[in-house]
Amino acid sequence: MTTATRQTKNKMLYQARYESPLGTYILVSTDIGLACVKPEDQGFPDLGRWVQEAGEFEEGGVHNAETARQLDAYFAGELKDFDVPLDMQGTDFQQMVWKQLTAIPYGETWSYGEMAAAIGKPSASRAVGHANGRNPVSIIVPCHRVIGSSGKLVGYGGGLDRKQALLALESPGQQQHLL
């Protein structure tokens, strides 16, 4: 999975709706890659700014279509690793955290402390939590795989019910699928 960090200014933005077993998601991409996967009922204030900066906005998009195809396979229990190109907006620290999120294997969970240690900043678990919360590409960049140090489900922008459903889908030994 490749990640590009660029501003949205003068970029074409594409939007699509994706109907999942967990509700409707909004997909946003550029010609470079996927920029956003968020539940429709979860506010995402950056989207309005992106549209303003981009100057152009269309329905569809090749990266959104591929994302929808891969999400279908994921929810059917047939896909564990996504390979959609990404074009995520964020600080250098956020990018480092988001890249590390993609290293958490399917079916596993890490704590915020483990994430902080993995990026070489063991005392930065709160900052990791903040960056995790700013992840614009949920599911694909699996922020749902990060849990509290006690093992409890904490802090998921899409709602803890969605986080629990995603982790259940990925649980080893369970042949569960959501489609």
JSON list of C-alpha atoms in Angstrom, two decimals:
[
{"chain": "A", "resi": 1, "resn": "MET", "atom": "CA", "xyz": [0.00, 0.00, 0.00]},
{"chain": "A", "resi": 2, "resn": "THR", "atom": "CA", "xyz": [1.53, 3.32, -0.99]},
{"chain": "A", "resi": 3, "resn": "THR", "atom": "CA", "xyz": [0.86, 6.58, 0.81]},
{"chain": "A", "resi": 4, "resn": "ALA", "atom": "CA", "xyz": [1.30, 10.03, -0.68]},
{"chain": "A", "resi": 5, "resn": "THR", "atom": "CA", "xyz": [1.08, 13.25, 1.30]},
{"chain": "A", "resi": 6, "resn": "ARG", "atom": "CA", "xyz": [0.01, 16.20, -0.76]},
{"chain": "A", "resi": 7, "resn": "GLN", "atom": "CA", "xyz": [-2.33, 19.13, -0.49]},
{"chain": "A", "resi": 8, "resn": "THR", "atom": "CA", "xyz": [-5.70, 18.93, -2.22]},
{"chain": "A", "resi": 9, "resn": "LYS", "atom": "CA", "xyz": [-5.34, 22.32, -3.86]},
{"chain": "A", "resi": 10, "resn": "ASN", "atom": "CA", "xyz": [-5.96, 22.10, -7.61]},
{"chain": "A", "resi": 11, "resn": "LYS", "atom": "CA", "xyz": [-6.63, 18.35, -7.41]},
{"chain": "A", "resi": 12, "resn": "MET", "atom": "CA", "xyz": [-9.67, 16.66, -8.79]},
{"chain": "A", "resi": 13, "resn": "LEU", "atom": "CA", "xyz": [-11.67, 15.03, -5.99]},
{"chain": "A", "resi": 14, "resn": "TYR", "atom": "CA", "xyz": [-13.97, 12.07, -6.51]},
{"chain": "A", "resi": 15, "resn": "GLN", "atom": "CA", "xyz": [-16.67, 10.99, -4.09]},
{"chain": "A", "resi": 16, "resn": "ALA", "atom": "CA", "xyz": [-18.73, 7.83, -3.88]},
{"chain": "A", "resi": 17, "resn": "ARG", "atom": "CA", "xyz": [-21.09, 6.24, -1.37]},
{"chain": "A", "resi": 18, "resn": "TYR", "atom": "CA", "xyz": [-20.39, 2.70, -0.26]},
{"chain": "A", "resi": 19, "resn": "GLU", "atom": "CA", "xyz": [-23.15, 0.62, 1.32]},
{"chain": "A", "resi": 20, "resn": "SER", "atom": "CA", "xyz": [-21.54, -1.71, 3.85]},
{"chain": "A", "resi": 21, "resn": "PRO", "atom": "CA", "xyz": [-22.98, -4.11, 6.41]},
{"chain": "A", "resi": 22, "resn": "LEU", "atom": "CA", "xyz": [-22.03, -1.47, 9.00]},
{"chain": "A", "resi": 23, "resn": "GLY", "atom": "CA", "xyz": [-23.80, 1.41, 7.26]},
{"chain": "A", "resi": 24, "resn": "THR", "atom": "CA", "xyz": [-23.05, 3.86, 4.49]},
{"chain": "A", "resi": 25, "resn": "TYR", "atom": "CA", "xyz": [-19.47, 5.07, 4.05]},
{"chain": "A", "resi": 26, "resn": "ILE", "atom": "CA", "xyz": [-18.26, 8.06, 2.06]},
{"chain": "A", "resi": 27, "resn": "LEU", "atom": "CA", "xyz": [-15.23, 7.37, -0.14]},
{"chain": "A", "resi": 28, "resn": "VAL", "atom": "CA", "xyz": [-13.14, 10.29, -1.39]},
{"chain": "A", "resi": 29, "resn": "SER", "atom": "CA", "xyz": [-10.15, 9.97, -3.69]},
{"chain": "A", "resi": 30, "resn": "THR", "atom": "CA", "xyz": [-7.91, 11.97, -5.98]},
{"chain": "A", "resi": 31, "resn": "ASP", "atom": "CA", "xyz": [-6.21, 10.87, -9.18]},
{"chain": "A", "resi": 32, "resn": "ILE", "atom": "CA", "xyz": [-3.31, 9.77, -6.94]},
{"chain": "A", "resi": 33, "resn": "GLY", "atom": "CA", "xyz": [-5.24, 7.56, -4.51]},
{"chain": "A", "resi": 34, "resn": "LEU", "atom": "CA", "xyz": [-7.78, 7.14, -1.76]},
{"chain": "A", "resi": 35, "resn": "ALA", "atom": "CA", "xyz": [-8.04, 10.11, 0.61]},
{"chain": "A", "resi": 36, "resn": "CYS", "atom": "CA", "xyz": [-10.98, 9.28, 2.87]},
{"chain": "A", "resi": 37, "resn": "VAL", "atom": "CA", "xyz": [-13.20, 6.39, 4.01]},
{"chain": "A", "resi": 38, "resn": "LYS", "atom": "CA", "xyz": [-15.61, 7.55, 6.71]},
{"chain": "A", "resi": 39, "resn": "PRO", "atom": "CA", "xyz": [-19.04, 6.45, 7.91]},
{"chain": "A", "resi": 40, "resn": "GLU", "atom": "CA", "xyz": [-21.63, 8.83, 6.52]},
{"chain": "A", "resi": 41, "resn": "ASP", "atom": "CA", "xyz": [-22.92, 9.51, 10.03]},
{"chain": "A", "resi": 42, "resn": "GLN", "atom": "CA", "xyz": [-19.46, 10.53, 11.27]},
{"chain": "A", "resi": 43, "resn": "GLY", "atom": "CA", "xyz": [-18.59, 14.16, 10.63]},
{"chain": "A", "resi": 44, "resn": "PHE", "atom": "CA", "xyz": [-15.39, 14.84, 8.76]},
{"chain": "A", "resi": 45, "resn": "PRO", "atom": "CA", "xyz": [-14.73, 18.61, 8.69]},
{"chain": "A", "resi": 46, "resn": "ASP", "atom": "CA", "xyz": [-11.65, 18.33, 6.45]},
{"chain": "A", "resi": 47, "resn": "LEU", "atom": "CA", "xyz": [-13.83, 17.17, 3.55]},
{"chain": "A", "resi": 48, "resn": "GLY", "atom": "CA", "xyz": [-15.41, 20.61, 3.08]},
{"chain": "A", "resi": 49, "resn": "ARG", "atom": "CA", "xyz": [-11.96, 22.25, 3.07]},
{"chain": "A", "resi": 50, "resn": "TRP", "atom": "CA", "xyz": [-10.69, 19.69, 0.57]},
{"chain": "A", "resi": 51, "resn": "VAL", "atom": "CA", "xyz": [-13.57, 20.38, -1.79]},
{"chain": "A", "resi": 52, "resn": "GLN", "atom": "CA", "xyz": [-12.97, 24.13, -1.46]},
{"chain": "A", "resi": 53, "resn": "GLU", "atom": "CA", "xyz": [-9.23, 23.73, -2.17]},
{"chain": "A", "resi": 54, "resn": "ALA", "atom": "CA", "xyz": [-9.69, 21.30, -5.02]},
{"chain": "A", "resi": 55, "resn": "GLY", "atom": "CA", "xyz": [-12.03, 23.48, -7.00]},
{"chain": "A", "resi": 56, "resn": "GLU", "atom": "CA", "xyz": [-13.38, 20.40, -8.78]},
{"chain": "A", "resi": 57, "resn": "PHE", "atom": "CA", "xyz": [-15.46, 17.54, -7.47]},
{"chain": "A", "resi": 58, "resn": "GLU", "atom": "CA", "xyz": [-17.04, 14.59, -9.27]},
{"chain": "A", "resi": 59, "resn": "GLU", "atom": "CA", "xyz": [-18.96, 11.45, -8.37]},
{"chain": "A", "resi": 60, "resn": "GLY", "atom": "CA", "xyz": [-17.21, 8.12, -8.97]},
{"chain": "A", "resi": 61, "resn": "GLY", "atom": "CA", "xyz": [-13.48, 7.77, -9.43]},
{"chain": "A", "resi": 62, "resn": "VAL", "atom": "CA", "xyz": [-11.34, 4.76, -10.27]},
{"chain": "A", "resi": 63, "resn": "HIS", "atom": "CA", "xyz": [-9.81, 4.52, -6.78]},
{"chain": "A", "resi": 64, "resn": "ASN", "atom": "CA", "xyz": [-13.26, 4.66, -5.17]},
{"chain": "A", "resi": 65, "resn": "ALA", "atom": "CA", "xyz": [-14.50, 1.85, -7.42]},
{"chain": "A", "resi": 66, "resn": "GLU", "atom": "CA", "xyz": [-11.49, -0.31, -6.53]},
{"chain": "A", "resi": 67, "resn": "THR", "atom": "CA", "xyz": [-11.91, 0.51, -2.84]},
{"chain": "A", "resi": 68, "resn": "ALA", "atom": "CA", "xyz": [-15.56, -0.57, -2.99]},
{"chain": "A", "resi": 69, "resn": "ARG", "atom": "CA", "xyz": [-14.55, -3.84, -4.67]},
{"chain": "A", "resi": 70, "resn": "GLN", "atom": "CA", "xyz": [-11.92, -4.53, -2.02]},
{"chain": "A", "resi": 71, "resn": "LEU", "atom": "CA", "xyz": [-14.28, -3.59, 0.83]},
{"chain": "A", "resi": 72, "resn": "ASP", "atom": "CA", "xyz": [-16.86, -6.03, -0.55]},
{"chain": "A", "resi": 73, "resn": "ALA", "atom": "CA", "xyz": [-14.23, -8.78, -0.44]},
{"chain": "A", "resi": 74, "resn": "TYR", "atom": "CA", "xyz": [-13.12, -7.73, 3.06]},
{"chain": "A", "resi": 75, "resn": "PHE", "atom": "CA", "xyz": [-16.66, -7.82, 4.46]},
{"chain": "A", "resi": 76, "resn": "ALA", "atom": "CA", "xyz": [-17.21, -11.19, 2.79]},
{"chain": "A", "resi": 77, "resn": "GLY", "atom": "CA", "xyz": [-14.17, -12.52, 4.67]},
{"chain": "A", "resi": 78, "resn": "GLU", "atom": "CA", "xyz": [-12.18, -12.98, 1.45]},
{"chain": "A", "resi": 79, "resn": "LEU", "atom": "CA", "xyz": [-9.60, -10.14, 1.77]},
{"chain": "A", "resi": 80, "resn": "LYS", "atom": "CA", "xyz": [-7.14, -9.45, 4.57]},
{"chain": "A", "resi": 81, "resn": "ASP", "atom": "CA", "xyz": [-4.77, -6.91, 3.01]},
{"chain": "A", "resi": 82, "resn": "PHE", "atom": "CA", "xyz": [-5.82, -3.87, 1.00]},
{"chain": "A", "resi": 83, "resn": "ASP", "atom": "CA", "xyz": [-3.66, -2.58, -1.84]},
{"chain": "A", "resi": 84, "resn": "VAL", "atom": "CA", "xyz": [-5.48, 0.62, -2.83]},
{"chain": "A", "resi": 85, "resn": "PRO", "atom": "CA", "xyz": [-3.06, 3.53, -3.40]},
{"chain": "A", "resi": 86, "resn": "LEU", "atom": "CA", "xyz": [-3.49, 6.24, -0.76]},
{"chain": "A", "resi": 87, "resn": "ASP", "atom": "CA", "xyz": [-3.37, 10.03, -0.87]},
{"chain": "A", "resi": 88, "resn": "MET", "atom": "CA", "xyz": [-3.81, 10.90, 2.79]},
{"chain": "A", "resi": 89, "resn": "GLN", "atom": "CA", "xyz": [-3.48, 14.41, 4.23]},
{"chain": "A", "resi": 90, "resn": "GLY", "atom": "CA", "xyz": [-1.65, 14.73, 7.54]},
{"chain": "A", "resi": 91, "resn": "THR", "atom": "CA", "xyz": [1.41, 15.84, 9.48]},
{"chain": "A", "resi": 92, "resn": "ASP", "atom": "CA", "xyz": [4.66, 13.89, 9.34]},
{"chain": "A", "resi": 93, "resn": "PHE", "atom": "CA", "xyz": [3.86, 12.37, 12.73]},
{"chain": "A", "resi": 94, "resn": "GLN", "atom": "CA", "xyz": [0.35, 11.38, 11.63]},
{"chain": "A", "resi": 95, "resn": "GLN", "atom": "CA", "xyz": [1.77, 9.82, 8.47]},
{"chain": "A", "resi": 96, "resn": "MET", "atom": "CA", "xyz": [4.24, 7.80, 10.55]},
{"chain": "A", "resi": 97, "resn": "VAL", "atom": "CA", "xyz": [1.42, 6.52, 12.80]},
{"chain": "A", "resi": 98, "resn": "TRP", "atom": "CA", "xyz": [-0.87, 5.75, 9.85]},
{"chain": "A", "resi": 99, "resn": "LYS", "atom": "CA", "xyz": [1.89, 3.83, 8.10]},
{"chain": "A", "resi": 100, "resn": "GLN", "atom": "CA", "xyz": [2.47, 1.80, 11.27]},
{"chain": "A", "resi": 101, "resn": "LEU", "atom": "CA", "xyz": [-1.27, 1.04, 11.47]},
{"chain": "A", "resi": 102, "resn": "THR", "atom": "CA", "xyz": [-0.98, -0.76, 8.15]},
{"chain": "A", "resi": 103, "resn": "ALA", "atom": "CA", "xyz": [1.66, -3.02, 9.74]},
{"chain": "A", "resi": 104, "resn": "ILE", "atom": "CA", "xyz": [-0.76, -4.42, 12.33]},
{"chain": "A", "resi": 105, "resn": "PRO", "atom": "CA", "xyz": [-1.66, -7.85, 10.97]},
{"chain": "A", "resi": 106, "resn": "TYR", "atom": "CA", "xyz": [-5.23, -8.80, 10.21]},
{"chain": "A", "resi": 107, "resn": "GLY", "atom": "CA", "xyz": [-6.74, -10.47, 13.26]},
{"chain": "A", "resi": 108, "resn": "GLU", "atom": "CA", "xyz": [-4.37, -8.82, 15.75]},
{"chain": "A", "resi": 109, "resn": "THR", "atom": "CA", "xyz": [-4.71, -5.81, 18.02]},
{"chain": "A", "resi": 110, "resn": "TRP", "atom": "CA", "xyz": [-2.05, -3.52, 19.44]},
{"chain": "A", "resi": 111, "resn": "SER", "atom": "CA", "xyz": [-2.28, -1.02, 22.28]},
{"chain": "A", "resi": 112, "resn": "TYR", "atom": "CA", "xyz": [-1.53, 2.66, 21.84]},
{"chain": "A", "resi": 113, "resn": "GLY", "atom": "CA", "xyz": [1.68, 2.04, 23.82]},
{"chain": "A", "resi": 114, "resn": "GLU", "atom": "CA", "xyz": [2.73, -0.74, 21.46]},
{"chain": "A", "resi": 115, "resn": "MET", "atom": "CA", "xyz": [2.09, 1.59, 18.53]},
{"chain": "A", "resi": 116, "resn": "ALA", "atom": "CA", "xyz": [4.19, 4.32, 20.16]},
{"chain": "A", "resi": 117, "resn": "ALA", "atom": "CA", "xyz": [7.06, 1.88, 20.78]},
{"chain": "A", "resi": 118, "resn": "ALA", "atom": "CA", "xyz": [6.83, 0.59, 17.20]},
{"chain": "A", "resi": 119, "resn": "ILE", "atom": "CA", "xyz": [7.40, 4.09, 15.79]},
{"chain": "A", "resi": 120, "resn": "GLY", "atom": "CA", "xyz": [10.32, 4.68, 18.17]},
{"chain": "A", "resi": 121, "resn": "LYS", "atom": "CA", "xyz": [8.47, 7.06, 20.49]},
{"chain": "A", "resi": 122, "resn": "PRO", "atom": "CA", "xyz": [7.54, 4.92, 23.50]},
{"chain": "A", "resi": 123, "resn": "SER", "atom": "CA", "xyz": [6.32, 7.86, 25.60]},
{"chain": "A", "resi": 124, "resn": "ALA", "atom": "CA", "xyz": [4.00, 9.17, 22.86]},
{"chain": "A", "resi": 125, "resn": "SER", "atom": "CA", "xyz": [0.99, 6.89, 23.32]},
{"chain": "A", "resi": 126, "resn": "ARG", "atom": "CA", "xyz": [-1.41, 9.85, 23.74]},
{"chain": "A", "resi": 127, "resn": "ALA", "atom": "CA", "xyz": [-0.08, 11.51, 20.59]},
{"chain": "A", "resi": 128, "resn": "VAL", "atom": "CA", "xyz": [-0.44, 8.17, 18.81]},
{"chain": "A", "resi": 129, "resn": "GLY", "atom": "CA", "xyz": [-4.05, 8.03, 20.01]},
{"chain": "A", "resi": 130, "resn": "HIS", "atom": "CA", "xyz": [-4.68, 11.52, 18.64]},
{"chain": "A", "resi": 131, "resn": "ALA", "atom": "CA", "xyz": [-3.11, 10.67, 15.27]},
{"chain": "A", "resi": 132, "resn": "ASN", "atom": "CA", "xyz": [-5.08, 7.42, 15.20]},
{"chain": "A", "resi": 133, "resn": "GLY", "atom": "CA", "xyz": [-8.27, 9.43, 15.72]},
{"chain": "A", "resi": 134, "resn": "ARG", "atom": "CA", "xyz": [-7.37, 11.69, 12.78]},
{"chain": "A", "resi": 135, "resn": "ASN", "atom": "CA", "xyz": [-6.97, 8.75, 10.37]},
{"chain": "A", "resi": 136, "resn": "PRO", "atom": "CA", "xyz": [-9.10, 9.71, 7.36]},
{"chain": "A", "resi": 137, "resn": "VAL", "atom": "CA", "xyz": [-9.08, 6.24, 5.77]},
{"chain": "A", "resi": 138, "resn": "SER", "atom": "CA", "xyz": [-10.84, 3.94, 8.24]},
{"chain": "A", "resi": 139, "resn": "ILE", "atom": "CA", "xyz": [-10.86, 0.17, 7.69]},
{"chain": "A", "resi": 140, "resn": "ILE", "atom": "CA", "xyz": [-8.23, 0.37, 4.91]},
{"chain": "A", "resi": 141, "resn": "VAL", "atom": "CA", "xyz": [-5.75, 1.94, 7.35]},
{"chain": "A", "resi": 142, "resn": "PRO", "atom": "CA", "xyz": [-6.90, -0.22, 10.27]},
{"chain": "A", "resi": 143, "resn": "CYS", "atom": "CA", "xyz": [-7.17, 2.13, 13.24]},
{"chain": "A", "resi": 144, "resn": "HIS", "atom": "CA", "xyz": [-9.85, -0.22, 14.60]},
{"chain": "A", "resi": 145, "resn": "ARG", "atom": "CA", "xyz": [-7.04, -2.66, 15.51]},
{"chain": "A", "resi": 146, "resn": "VAL", "atom": "CA", "xyz": [-5.72, -0.33, 18.23]},
{"chain": "A", "resi": 147, "resn": "ILE", "atom": "CA", "xyz": [-7.12, -0.90, 21.73]},
{"chain": "A", "resi": 148, "resn": "GLY", "atom": "CA", "xyz": [-6.47, 0.33, 25.26]},
{"chain": "A", "resi": 149, "resn": "SER", "atom": "CA", "xyz": [-3.59, -1.07, 27.29]},
{"chain": "A", "resi": 150, "resn": "SER", "atom": "CA", "xyz": [-6.13, -2.95, 29.43]},
{"chain": "A", "resi": 151, "resn": "GLY", "atom": "CA", "xyz": [-7.45, -4.72, 26.33]},
{"chain": "A", "resi": 152, "resn": "LYS", "atom": "CA", "xyz": [-10.67, -2.71, 26.30]},
{"chain": "A", "resi": 153, "resn": "LEU", "atom": "CA", "xyz": [-12.13, -1.18, 23.16]},
{"chain": "A", "resi": 154, "resn": "VAL", "atom": "CA", "xyz": [-11.59, 2.57, 23.30]},
{"chain": "A", "resi": 155, "resn": "GLY", "atom": "CA", "xyz": [-11.67, 5.53, 20.97]},
{"chain": "A", "resi": 156, "resn": "TYR", "atom": "CA", "xyz": [-13.08, 4.76, 17.56]},
{"chain": "A", "resi": 157, "resn": "GLY", "atom": "CA", "xyz": [-14.53, 7.65, 15.54]},
{"chain": "A", "resi": 158, "resn": "GLY", "atom": "CA", "xyz": [-16.92, 5.35, 13.71]},
{"chain": "A", "resi": 159, "resn": "GLY", "atom": "CA", "xyz": [-18.35, 4.12, 17.02]},
{"chain": "A", "resi": 160, "resn": "LEU", "atom": "CA", "xyz": [-17.37, 1.27, 19.29]},
{"chain": "A", "resi": 161, "resn": "ASP", "atom": "CA", "xyz": [-20.10, -0.94, 17.80]},
{"chain": "A", "resi": 162, "resn": "ARG", "atom": "CA", "xyz": [-18.40, -0.71, 14.40]},
{"chain": "A", "resi": 163, "resn": "LYS", "atom": "CA", "xyz": [-14.98, -1.30, 15.94]},
{"chain": "A", "resi": 164, "resn": "GLN", "atom": "CA", "xyz": [-16.27, -4.40, 17.71]},
{"chain": "A", "resi": 165, "resn": "ALA", "atom": "CA", "xyz": [-17.87, -5.70, 14.49]},
{"chain": "A", "resi": 166, "resn": "LEU", "atom": "CA", "xyz": [-14.63, -5.16, 12.50]},
{"chain": "A", "resi": 167, "resn": "LEU", "atom": "CA", "xyz": [-12.54, -6.92, 15.15]},
{"chain": "A", "resi": 168, "resn": "ALA", "atom": "CA", "xyz": [-15.03, -9.80, 15.26]},
{"chain": "A", "resi": 169, "resn": "LEU", "atom": "CA", "xyz": [-14.81, -10.12, 11.48]},
{"chain": "A", "resi": 170, "resn": "GLU", "atom": "CA", "xyz": [-11.03, -10.38, 11.76]},
{"chain": "A", "resi": 171, "resn": "SER", "atom": "CA", "xyz": [-10.96, -12.74, 14.75]},
{"chain": "A", "resi": 172, "resn": "PRO", "atom": "CA", "xyz": [-8.80, -15.81, 14.10]},
{"chain": "A", "resi": 173, "resn": "GLY", "atom": "CA", "xyz": [-10.69, -19.08, 13.94]},
{"chain": "A", "resi": 174, "resn": "GLN", "atom": "CA", "xyz": [-14.02, -17.46, 13.26]},
{"chain": "A", "resi": 175, "resn": "GLN", "atom": "CA", "xyz": [-15.42, -17.97, 9.79]},
{"chain": "A", "resi": 176, "resn": "GLN", "atom": "CA", "xyz": [-17.65, -14.98, 10.30]},
{"chain": "A", "resi": 177, "resn": "HIS", "atom": "CA", "xyz": [-18.25, -12.52, 7.52]},
{"chain": "A", "resi": 178, "resn": "LEU", "atom": "CA", "xyz": [-20.49, -9.51, 7.33]},
{"chain": "A", "resi": 179, "resn": "LEU", "atom": "CA", "xyz": [-21.77, -9.82, 3.74]}
]
